[in-house]
PDB file of C-alpha atoms in Angstrom:
ATOM      1  CA  MET N   1      10.927 -29.395  17.854  1.00 51.00           C
ATOM      2  CA  GLU N   2       7.055 -29.163  18.110  1.00 84.00           C
ATOM      3  CA  TRP N   3       7.210 -25.309  18.597  1.00 88.00           C
ATOM      4  CA  ILE N   4       9.449 -25.138  15.186  1.00 91.00           C
ATOM      5  CA  VAL N   5       6.734 -26.815  13.360  1.00 89.00           C
ATOM      6  CA  LEU N   6       3.959 -24.537  15.304  1.00 93.00           C
ATOM      7  CA  ALA N   7       6.114 -21.351  14.427  1.00 94.00           C
ATOM      8  CA  LYS N   8       6.261 -22.327  10.625  1.00 94.00           C
ATOM      9  CA  ALA N   9       2.474 -22.801  10.789  1.00 94.00           C
ATOM     10  CA  ALA N  10       1.956 -19.269  12.194  1.00 96.00           C
ATOM     11  CA  VAL N  11       4.118 -18.032   9.522  1.00 96.00           C
ATOM     12  CA  MET N  12       2.224 -19.651   6.837  1.00 96.00           C
ATOM     13  CA  GLY N  13      -0.847 -18.472   8.291  1.00 96.00           C
ATOM     14  CA  ILE N  14       0.140 -14.709   8.151  1.00 97.00           C
ATOM     15  CA  VAL N  15       1.691 -15.255   4.629  1.00 96.00           C
ATOM     16  CA  GLU N  16      -1.942 -16.681   3.639  1.00 95.00           C
ATOM     17  CA  GLY N  17      -4.077 -13.709   5.419  1.00 95.00           C
ATOM     18  CA  LEU N  18      -1.744 -11.165   3.643  1.00 94.00           C
ATOM     19  CA  THR N  19      -1.877 -12.320   0.448  1.00 94.00           C
ATOM     20  CA  GLU N  20      -5.489 -14.070   0.007  1.00 93.00           C
ATOM     21  CA  PHE N  21      -7.084 -10.535  -0.757  1.00 93.00           C
ATOM     22  CA  LEU N  22      -4.267  -8.852  -2.555  1.00 93.00           C
ATOM     23  CA  PRO N  23      -3.761  -9.640  -6.496  1.00 93.00           C
ATOM     24  CA  ILE N  24      -0.561 -11.555  -5.896  1.00 91.00           C
ATOM     25  CA  SER N  25      -1.434 -15.281  -5.224  1.00 88.00           C
ATOM     26  CA  SER N  26      -1.730 -16.582  -1.750  1.00 89.00           C
ATOM     27  CA  THR N  27      -1.234 -19.978  -3.030  1.00 84.00           C
ATOM     28  CA  GLY N  28       1.764 -19.285  -4.912  1.00 86.00           C
ATOM     29  CA  HIS N  29       3.345 -17.365  -1.790  1.00 91.00           C
ATOM     30  CA  LEU N  30       2.163 -20.477   0.304  1.00 91.00           C
ATOM     31  CA  ILE N  31       4.125 -22.990  -1.899  1.00 87.00           C
ATOM     32  CA  LEU N  32       7.323 -20.544  -2.102  1.00 89.00           C
ATOM     33  CA  THR N  33       7.056 -20.329   1.535  1.00 91.00           C
ATOM     34  CA  ALA N  34       6.673 -23.737   2.452  1.00 90.00           C
ATOM     35  CA  SER N  35       9.477 -24.693   0.146  1.00 87.00           C
ATOM     36  CA  LEU N  36      11.953 -22.161   2.032  1.00 89.00           C
ATOM     37  CA  LEU N  37      10.675 -23.068   5.093  1.00 90.00           C
ATOM     38  CA  LYS N  38      10.998 -26.870   4.371  1.00 87.00           C
ATOM     39  CA  PHE N  39       7.527 -27.182   5.670  1.00 87.00           C
ATOM     40  CA  ASN N  40       6.569 -30.411   4.015  1.00 80.00           C
ATOM     41  CA  GLY N  41       4.650 -33.589   4.540  1.00 76.00           C
ATOM     42  CA  ALA N  42       1.785 -35.312   3.452  1.00 73.00           C
ATOM     43  CA  SER N  43      -0.717 -33.262   4.945  1.00 82.00           C
ATOM     44  CA  VAL N  44       0.750 -29.659   3.970  1.00 84.00           C
ATOM     45  CA  LYS N  45      -1.111 -29.289   0.627  1.00 81.00           C
ATOM     46  CA  VAL N  46      -4.125 -29.862   2.644  1.00 86.00           C
ATOM     47  CA  PHE N  47      -3.113 -27.289   5.420  1.00 90.00           C
ATOM     48  CA  GLU N  48      -2.483 -24.547   2.796  1.00 89.00           C
ATOM     49  CA  VAL N  49      -6.006 -24.609   1.551  1.00 87.00           C
ATOM     50  CA  ALA N  50      -7.678 -25.359   4.892  1.00 88.00           C
ATOM     51  CA  ILE N  51      -6.171 -22.089   6.537  1.00 92.00           C
ATOM     52  CA  GLN N  52      -7.575 -19.891   4.106  1.00 91.00           C
ATOM     53  CA  THR N  53     -10.517 -20.477   6.376  1.00 91.00           C
ATOM     54  CA  GLY N  54      -9.307 -18.101   8.498  1.00 93.00           C
ATOM     55  CA  ALA N  55      -9.020 -15.617   5.701  1.00 93.00           C
ATOM     56  CA  MET N  56     -12.682 -16.430   4.829  1.00 92.00           C
ATOM     57  CA  LEU N  57     -13.664 -15.898   8.329  1.00 94.00           C
ATOM     58  CA  ALA N  58     -12.336 -12.597   8.500  1.00 95.00           C
ATOM     59  CA  VAL N  59     -14.437 -11.309   5.397  1.00 94.00           C
ATOM     60  CA  ILE N  60     -17.340 -12.662   7.506  1.00 95.00           C
ATOM     61  CA  TRP N  61     -16.478 -10.493  10.301  1.00 96.00           C
ATOM     62  CA  GLU N  62     -15.588  -7.469   8.311  1.00 94.00           C
ATOM     63  CA  TYR N  63     -18.852  -7.568   6.343  1.00 94.00           C
ATOM     64  CA  ARG N  64     -21.039  -9.148   9.013  1.00 94.00           C
ATOM     65  CA  GLU N  65     -23.586  -6.516   8.867  1.00 94.00           C
ATOM     66  CA  ARG N  66     -24.335  -6.760   5.376  1.00 92.00           C
ATOM     67  CA  LEU N  67     -24.383 -10.513   5.287  1.00 94.00           C
ATOM     68  CA  ARG N  68     -26.827 -10.422   8.342  1.00 94.00           C
ATOM     69  CA  ARG N  69     -29.075  -8.063   6.243  1.00 93.00           C
ATOM     70  CA  THR N  70     -28.658 -10.331   3.470  1.00 92.00           C
ATOM     71  CA  VAL N  71     -29.842 -13.219   5.416  1.00 93.00           C
ATOM     72  CA  ALA N  72     -32.710 -11.579   7.148  1.00 93.00           C
ATOM     73  CA  GLY N  73     -33.759 -10.134   3.759  1.00 92.00           C
ATOM     74  CA  ILE N  74     -33.400 -13.440   1.490  1.00 91.00           C
ATOM     75  CA  ALA N  75     -36.960 -14.197   1.648  1.00 89.00           C
ATOM     76  CA  SER N  76     -38.384 -10.821   0.844  1.00 90.00           C
ATOM     77  CA  GLU N  77     -36.182  -8.115  -0.344  1.00 93.00           C
ATOM     78  CA  ALA N  78     -35.256  -8.026  -3.894  1.00 92.00           C
ATOM     79  CA  VAL N  79     -31.847  -6.470  -3.194  1.00 92.00           C
ATOM     80  CA  ALA N  80     -30.718  -9.282  -0.773  1.00 93.00           C
ATOM     81  CA  GLN N  81     -31.983 -11.734  -3.303  1.00 94.00           C
ATOM     82  CA  ARG N  82     -30.072 -10.318  -6.258  1.00 95.00           C
ATOM     83  CA  PHE N  83     -26.840 -10.335  -3.875  1.00 95.00           C
ATOM     84  CA  ALA N  84     -27.229 -13.939  -3.035  1.00 95.00           C
ATOM     85  CA  ARG N  85     -28.085 -14.907  -6.375  1.00 96.00           C
ATOM     86  CA  ASN N  86     -24.868 -13.286  -7.951  1.00 97.00           C
ATOM     87  CA  VAL N  87     -22.470 -14.886  -5.460  1.00 96.00           C
ATOM     88  CA  LEU N  88     -23.880 -18.274  -6.020  1.00 96.00           C
ATOM     89  CA  ILE N  89     -23.914 -17.808  -9.948  1.00 97.00           C
ATOM     90  CA  ALA N  90     -20.149 -16.593  -9.526  1.00 97.00           C
ATOM     91  CA  PHE N  91     -19.257 -19.450  -7.391  1.00 96.00           C
ATOM     92  CA  ILE N  92     -20.621 -22.162  -9.760  1.00 96.00           C
ATOM     93  CA  PRO N  93     -17.694 -21.784 -12.286  1.00 95.00           C
ATOM     94  CA  ALA N  94     -15.498 -22.718  -9.841  1.00 92.00           C
ATOM     95  CA  VAL N  95     -16.907 -25.949  -8.641  1.00 91.00           C
ATOM     96  CA  VAL N  96     -17.310 -27.145 -12.268  1.00 93.00           C
ATOM     97  CA  PHE N  97     -13.847 -26.680 -13.542  1.00 90.00           C
ATOM     98  CA  GLY N  98     -12.308 -27.390  -9.963  1.00 86.00           C
ATOM     99  CA  LEU N  99     -13.668 -30.696  -9.769  1.00 85.00           C
ATOM    100  CA  ALA N 100     -12.697 -31.236 -13.413  1.00 86.00           C
ATOM    101  CA  LEU N 101      -9.169 -30.037 -13.719  1.00 82.00           C
ATOM    102  CA  GLY N 102      -8.130 -29.470 -10.060  1.00 75.00           C
ATOM    103  CA  SER N 103      -6.389 -33.127  -9.625  1.00 75.00           C
ATOM    104  CA  THR N 104      -4.234 -32.751 -12.626  1.00 79.00           C
ATOM    105  CA  ILE N 105      -3.268 -28.903 -11.916  1.00 75.00           C
ATOM    106  CA  LYS N 106      -2.048 -29.875  -8.425  1.00 72.00           C
ATOM    107  CA  ALA N 107       0.049 -32.691  -9.720  1.00 70.00           C
ATOM    108  CA  HIS N 108       1.408 -30.385 -12.302  1.00 69.00           C
ATOM    109  CA  LEU N 109       1.682 -26.937 -11.205  1.00 69.00           C
ATOM    110  CA  PHE N 110       2.045 -26.920  -7.692  1.00 75.00           C
ATOM    111  CA  HIS N 111       5.570 -26.141  -7.784  1.00 81.00           C
ATOM    112  CA  PRO N 112       7.696 -23.288  -7.238  1.00 85.00           C
ATOM    113  CA  VAL N 113       8.808 -22.452 -11.108  1.00 86.00           C
ATOM    114  CA  PRO N 114       5.588 -22.645 -12.412  1.00 88.00           C
ATOM    115  CA  VAL N 115       3.763 -20.456  -9.865  1.00 88.00           C
ATOM    116  CA  ALA N 116       7.129 -17.771 -10.689  1.00 90.00           C
ATOM    117  CA  LEU N 117       6.045 -17.978 -14.250  1.00 92.00           C
ATOM    118  CA  ALA N 118       2.334 -17.260 -13.241  1.00 92.00           C
ATOM    119  CA  PHE N 119       3.257 -14.497 -10.942  1.00 93.00           C
ATOM    120  CA  VAL N 120       5.421 -12.802 -14.007  1.00 95.00           C
ATOM    121  CA  VAL N 121       2.382 -13.212 -16.658  1.00 95.00           C
ATOM    122  CA  GLY N 122       0.006 -12.198 -14.238  1.00 94.00           C
ATOM    123  CA  GLY N 123       1.902  -8.927 -13.413  1.00 96.00           C
ATOM    124  CA  PHE N 124       2.125  -8.079 -17.326  1.00 96.00           C
ATOM    125  CA  VAL N 125      -1.941  -8.641 -17.341  1.00 95.00           C
ATOM    126  CA  ILE N 126      -2.582  -6.142 -14.529  1.00 95.00           C
ATOM    127  CA  LEU N 127      -0.186  -3.494 -16.209  1.00 95.00           C
ATOM    128  CA  TRP N 128      -2.180  -3.924 -19.576  1.00 93.00           C
ATOM    129  CA  VAL N 129      -5.743  -3.733 -17.763  1.00 90.00           C
ATOM    130  CA  GLU N 130      -4.076  -0.645 -15.863  1.00 88.00           C
ATOM    131  CA  LYS N 131      -2.880   1.148 -18.981  1.00 88.00           C
ATOM    132  CA  ARG N 132      -6.507   0.282 -20.889  1.00 84.00           C
ATOM    133  CA  HIS N 133      -8.069   1.829 -17.540  1.00 78.00           C
ATOM    134  CA  HIS N 134      -6.200   4.904 -17.666  1.00 78.00           C
ATOM    135  CA  ASP N 135      -6.653   5.433 -21.271  1.00 79.00           C
ATOM    136  CA  ALA N 136     -10.260   5.126 -21.045  1.00 74.00           C
ATOM    137  CA  TYR N 137     -10.723   7.254 -17.833  1.00 67.00           C
ATOM    138  CA  GLY N 138      -7.405   8.897 -16.898  1.00 64.00           C
ATOM    139  CA  GLU N 139      -7.250  10.285 -13.085  1.00 60.00           C
ATOM    140  CA  ARG N 140     -10.975  10.320 -12.956  1.00 58.00           C
ATOM    141  CA  ASP N 141     -11.028   6.718 -11.809  1.00 58.00           C
ATOM    142  CA  LEU N 142      -8.971   7.274  -8.566  1.00 57.00           C
ATOM    143  CA  ALA N 143     -10.675  10.836  -8.156  1.00 55.00           C
ATOM    144  CA  GLY N 144     -13.823   9.305  -7.916  1.00 55.00           C
ATOM    145  CA  ARG N 145     -15.599  10.995 -10.655  1.00 61.00           C
ATOM    146  CA  ARG N 146     -15.539   8.047 -12.897  1.00 59.00           C
ATOM    147  CA  HIS N 147     -18.960   6.786 -13.416  1.00 68.00           C
ATOM    148  CA  ALA N 148     -18.359   2.914 -13.948  1.00 77.00           C
ATOM    149  CA  ARG N 149     -21.154   0.592 -15.367  1.00 85.00           C
ATOM    150  CA  VAL N 150     -20.841  -1.190 -11.920  1.00 89.00           C
ATOM    151  CA  GLU N 151     -20.248   1.407  -9.200  1.00 86.00           C
ATOM    152  CA  SER N 152     -21.555  -1.244  -6.407  1.00 89.00           C
ATOM    153  CA  VAL N 153     -22.009  -4.881  -6.090  1.00 93.00           C
ATOM    154  CA  ASP N 154     -25.785  -4.071  -6.080  1.00 92.00           C
ATOM    155  CA  ASP N 155     -25.608  -2.954  -9.638  1.00 92.00           C
ATOM    156  CA  MET N 156     -24.749  -6.271 -10.658  1.00 95.00           C
ATOM    157  CA  THR N 157     -26.393  -8.437 -13.305  1.00 96.00           C
ATOM    158  CA  ALA N 158     -26.382 -12.257 -13.579  1.00 96.00           C
ATOM    159  CA  LEU N 159     -24.237 -11.877 -16.486  1.00 97.00           C
ATOM    160  CA  ASP N 160     -21.868  -9.918 -14.753  1.00 97.00           C
ATOM    161  CA  ALA N 161     -21.550 -12.742 -11.868  1.00 97.00           C
ATOM    162  CA  LEU N 162     -21.086 -15.384 -14.425  1.00 97.00           C
ATOM    163  CA  LYS N 163     -18.301 -13.537 -16.234  1.00 97.00           C
ATOM    164  CA  VAL N 164     -16.539 -12.851 -12.622  1.00 97.00           C
ATOM    165  CA  GLY N 165     -16.751 -16.354 -11.805  1.00 96.00           C
ATOM    166  CA  LEU N 166     -15.157 -17.509 -14.980  1.00 96.00           C
ATOM    167  CA  VAL N 167     -12.560 -15.497 -14.842  1.00 95.00           C
ATOM    168  CA  GLN N 168     -11.904 -16.562 -11.090  1.00 94.00           C
ATOM    169  CA  CYS N 169     -11.335 -19.987 -12.710  1.00 93.00           C
ATOM    170  CA  LEU N 170      -8.069 -18.865 -13.830  1.00 91.00           C
ATOM    171  CA  ALA N 171      -6.837 -18.956 -10.146  1.00 88.00           C
ATOM    172  CA  LEU N 172      -6.850 -22.463 -10.424  1.00 88.00           C
ATOM    173  CA  ILE N 173      -3.553 -22.069 -11.625  1.00 88.00           C
ATOM    174  CA  PRO N 174      -1.488 -21.655  -8.680  1.00 86.00           C
ATOM    175  CA  GLY N 175       0.357 -18.148  -8.906  1.00 86.00           C
ATOM    176  CA  THR N 176      -2.503 -16.435 -10.631  1.00 89.00           C
ATOM    177  CA  SER N 177      -4.363 -15.116  -7.866  1.00 90.00           C
ATOM    178  CA  ARG N 178      -8.200 -15.679  -7.101  1.00 91.00           C
ATOM    179  CA  SER N 179      -8.477 -11.932  -5.975  1.00 92.00           C
ATOM    180  CA  GLY N 180      -6.245 -10.816  -8.755  1.00 91.00           C
ATOM    181  CA  ALA N 181      -8.316 -12.690 -11.506  1.00 94.00           C
ATOM    182  CA  THR N 182     -11.535 -11.415 -10.158  1.00 95.00           C
ATOM    183  CA  ILE N 183     -10.665  -7.708  -9.464  1.00 94.00           C
ATOM    184  CA  ILE N 184      -8.919  -7.116 -12.588  1.00 93.00           C
ATOM    185  CA  GLY N 185     -11.298  -9.244 -14.695  1.00 93.00           C
ATOM    186  CA  ALA N 186     -14.393  -7.300 -13.178  1.00 94.00           C
ATOM    187  CA  MET N 187     -12.671  -4.076 -13.954  1.00 91.00           C
ATOM    188  CA  VAL N 188     -12.474  -5.241 -17.622  1.00 91.00           C
ATOM    189  CA  PHE N 189     -16.136  -6.243 -17.593  1.00 92.00           C
ATOM    190  CA  GLY N 190     -16.864  -2.207 -16.280  1.00 88.00           C
ATOM    191  CA  PHE N 191     -16.696  -2.535 -12.677  1.00 89.00           C
ATOM    192  CA  SER N 192     -15.368   0.138 -10.322  1.00 84.00           C
ATOM    193  CA  ARG N 193     -12.258  -0.810  -8.346  1.00 84.00           C
ATOM    194  CA  LYS N 194     -14.370  -0.893  -5.130  1.00 86.00           C
ATOM    195  CA  ALA N 195     -16.917  -2.892  -6.499  1.00 90.00           C
ATOM    196  CA  ALA N 196     -14.546  -5.342  -8.072  1.00 92.00           C
ATOM    197  CA  THR N 197     -12.696  -5.568  -4.798  1.00 92.00           C
ATOM    198  CA  GLU N 198     -15.645  -5.806  -2.713  1.00 93.00           C
ATOM    199  CA  PHE N 199     -17.348  -8.499  -4.813  1.00 95.00           C
ATOM    200  CA  SER N 200     -13.911 -10.392  -4.469  1.00 95.00           C
ATOM    201  CA  PHE N 201     -13.981 -10.452  -0.913  1.00 93.00           C
ATOM    202  CA  TYR N 202     -17.577 -11.950  -0.858  1.00 95.00           C
ATOM    203  CA  LEU N 203     -17.201 -14.624  -3.722  1.00 95.00           C
ATOM    204  CA  ALA N 204     -14.249 -15.628  -1.193  1.00 92.00           C
ATOM    205  CA  ILE N 205     -16.722 -16.709   1.189  1.00 93.00           C
ATOM    206  CA  PRO N 206     -18.385 -19.765  -0.706  1.00 93.00           C
ATOM    207  CA  THR N 207     -15.264 -20.505  -3.085  1.00 90.00           C
ATOM    208  CA  LEU N 208     -12.688 -20.695   0.393  1.00 87.00           C
ATOM    209  CA  ILE N 209     -15.435 -22.779   2.667  1.00 87.00           C
ATOM    210  CA  GLY N 210     -15.796 -25.012  -0.652  1.00 86.00           C
ATOM    211  CA  ALA N 211     -12.216 -25.438  -1.504  1.00 84.00           C
ATOM    212  CA  GLY N 212     -11.225 -26.247   2.241  1.00 83.00           C
ATOM    213  CA  ALA N 213     -13.629 -28.582   2.907  1.00 85.00           C
ATOM    214  CA  TYR N 214     -13.277 -30.760   0.010  1.00 83.00           C
ATOM    215  CA  SER N 215      -9.591 -30.542   0.382  1.00 81.00           C
ATOM    216  CA  VAL N 216      -9.766 -31.902   3.736  1.00 82.00           C
ATOM    217  CA  TRP N 217     -12.479 -34.573   2.885  1.00 85.00           C
ATOM    218  CA  GLU N 218     -10.438 -35.511  -0.074  1.00 82.00           C
ATOM    219  CA  GLU N 219      -7.223 -36.060   1.516  1.00 80.00           C
ATOM    220  CA  ARG N 220      -8.484 -37.119   5.142  1.00 81.00           C
ATOM    221  CA  ASN N 221      -6.503 -40.197   4.944  1.00 84.00           C
ATOM    222  CA  VAL N 222      -3.296 -38.366   4.960  1.00 77.00           C
ATOM    223  CA  LEU N 223      -4.391 -36.261   8.192  1.00 79.00           C
ATOM    224  CA  SER N 224      -3.617 -37.439  12.054  1.00 81.00           C
ATOM    225  CA  VAL N 225      -4.847 -35.958  15.333  1.00 79.00           C
ATOM    226  CA  GLY N 226      -1.374 -34.417  15.469  1.00 79.00           C
ATOM    227  CA  ASP N 227      -1.815 -31.899  12.398  1.00 83.00           C
ATOM    228  CA  TRP N 228      -4.798 -30.161  14.076  1.00 88.00           C
ATOM    229  CA  PRO N 229      -2.490 -27.830  16.208  1.00 91.00           C
ATOM    230  CA  ASN N 230      -0.857 -26.582  13.183  1.00 92.00           C
ATOM    231  CA  PHE N 231      -4.408 -26.349  11.372  1.00 92.00           C
ATOM    232  CA  ALA N 232      -5.377 -24.182  14.246  1.00 94.00           C
ATOM    233  CA  VAL N 233      -2.255 -21.938  14.761  1.00 95.00           C
ATOM    234  CA  GLY N 234      -2.532 -21.323  10.869  1.00 95.00           C
ATOM    235  CA  THR N 235      -6.035 -20.696  10.984  1.00 95.00           C
ATOM    236  CA  VAL N 236      -5.907 -18.434  13.765  1.00 96.00           C
ATOM    237  CA  PHE N 237      -2.893 -16.177  12.052  1.00 97.00           C
ATOM    238  CA  ALA N 238      -4.806 -16.188   8.768  1.00 97.00           C
ATOM    239  CA  PHE N 239      -7.623 -14.797  10.331  1.00 97.00           C
ATOM    240  CA  PHE N 240      -5.993 -11.619  11.992  1.00 97.00           C
ATOM    241  CA  SER N 241      -3.621 -10.947   9.102  1.00 97.00           C
ATOM    242  CA  ALA N 242      -6.422 -11.449   6.535  1.00 96.00           C
ATOM    243  CA  TRP N 243      -8.722  -9.022   8.787  1.00 96.00           C
ATOM    244  CA  LEU N 244      -6.234  -6.226   8.610  1.00 96.00           C
ATOM    245  CA  CYS N 245      -5.164  -6.860   5.066  1.00 96.00           C
ATOM    246  CA  ILE N 246      -9.008  -6.284   3.933  1.00 95.00           C
ATOM    247  CA  ARG N 247      -9.528  -3.072   6.108  1.00 94.00           C
ATOM    248  CA  TRP N 248      -6.345  -1.432   4.742  1.00 95.00           C
ATOM    249  CA  LEU N 249      -6.882  -2.724   0.821  1.00 93.00           C
ATOM    250  CA  ILE N 250     -10.318  -1.063   0.882  1.00 89.00           C
ATOM    251  CA  ARG N 251      -8.968   2.317   1.662  1.00 89.00           C
ATOM    252  CA  TYR N 252      -6.154   1.822  -0.532  1.00 90.00           C
ATOM    253  CA  VAL N 253      -8.040   1.070  -3.831  1.00 85.00           C
ATOM    254  CA  SER N 254     -10.086   4.229  -3.247  1.00 79.00           C
ATOM    255  CA  THR N 255      -6.889   6.252  -4.278  1.00 83.00           C
ATOM    256  CA  HIS N 256      -4.629   3.890  -5.929  1.00 87.00           C
ATOM    257  CA  ASP N 257      -4.548   1.629  -8.898  1.00 88.00           C
ATOM    258  CA  PHE N 258      -2.882  -1.947  -8.867  1.00 93.00           C
ATOM    259  CA  ARG N 259       0.368  -1.234 -10.844  1.00 93.00           C
ATOM    260  CA  ALA N 260       2.440  -1.358  -7.742  1.00 95.00           C
ATOM    261  CA  PHE N 261       1.429  -4.984  -7.276  1.00 95.00           C
ATOM    262  CA  ALA N 262       1.819  -5.806 -10.956  1.00 96.00           C
ATOM    263  CA  TRP N 263       5.580  -4.844 -10.728  1.00 96.00           C
ATOM    264  CA  TYR N 264       5.859  -6.840  -7.092  1.00 96.00           C
ATOM    265  CA  ARG N 265       4.759  -9.822  -8.956  1.00 95.00           C
ATOM    266  CA  ILE N 266       7.135  -9.362 -12.089  1.00 96.00           C
ATOM    267  CA  VAL N 267      10.158  -8.773  -9.660  1.00 96.00           C
ATOM    268  CA  PHE N 268       9.537 -11.449  -7.197  1.00 93.00           C
ATOM    269  CA  GLY N 269       8.695 -13.999 -10.127  1.00 93.00           C
ATOM    270  CA  GLY N 270      11.750 -13.100 -11.929  1.00 95.00           C
ATOM    271  CA  LEU N 271      13.788 -13.569  -8.793  1.00 93.00           C
ATOM    272  CA  VAL N 272      12.393 -16.985  -8.224  1.00 91.00           C
ATOM    273  CA  LEU N 273      13.228 -17.818 -11.567  1.00 92.00           C
ATOM    274  CA  LEU N 274      16.639 -16.408 -11.545  1.00 93.00           C
ATOM    275  CA  THR N 275      17.536 -18.256  -8.091  1.00 90.00           C
ATOM    276  CA  ALA N 276      16.186 -21.404  -9.588  1.00 87.00           C
ATOM    277  CA  TYR N 277      18.149 -21.207 -12.993  1.00 86.00           C
ATOM    278  CA  THR N 278      21.408 -20.327 -11.001  1.00 89.00           C
ATOM    279  CA  GLY N 279      20.712 -22.868  -8.222  1.00 84.00           C
ATOM    280  CA  TRP N 280      21.402 -20.111  -5.557  1.00 86.00           C
ATOM    281  CA  VAL N 281      18.179 -21.474  -3.996  1.00 82.00           C
ATOM    282  CA  ASP N 282      16.905 -24.778  -3.967  1.00 78.00           C
ATOM    283  CA  TRP N 283      13.195 -24.511  -4.758  1.00 71.00           C
ATOM    284  CA  ARG N 284      12.577 -28.213  -4.888  1.00 64.00           C
ATOM    285  CA  GLU N 285       9.918 -29.295  -2.377  1.00 54.00           C
TER     286      GLU N 285
END
């Protein structure tokens, strides 16, 4: 029945919005959720990318004042010009590597077991980075007394932007997490948690627009008019759940580190691998 399909699209939208900006991989969760819901078909891969537009619109809404000031000052204000330049520089590597490797990665890695492996590996990487951070700064970081090299996005250099853009490319591997790669990578490069998290939000705007538009255009032959209600429902639910997640995450990073997300990745990924190995859950798409 059509309402069942729309309900599945709504669930997928909620999953996308809640996971897009957390370091736990929205793509990985969408692949696993689609497998569990038996939400399949030629258009589903396009759907999973296209509904990221909802999460991107949530960023635009939440940071609309900063974005308005940037657009208004792009011709005359150095801060606005530097901000726009850094977002553009960080976005370019994803375009280059995405076009070069995207099809190959989709063919071989967009499946539950490779996603689960990436969950586990990514979890251990986060634990390593957090230990490195704690050894260097102790509790000064979470207490707000750490003086990071990059305390806010306005402190970034063009080289900082390029480095973050390059680590974002790791998220081409499903299960890695775009936000996780950019936030954790930026922290390694000397960003404060808040600066790393906020720049990850801003970088999501061109990245998700580009990925969504390219996916819809590339796979336009598999889409039909009947798919658009599902796309609309998924996008709307992704917007509202992402907006709530953004507001929560900014408060969270001011007093917490990311180790909880690391353990979530390890446990969840381990459960998927265990159930796949034992046959308790049929993870085939």
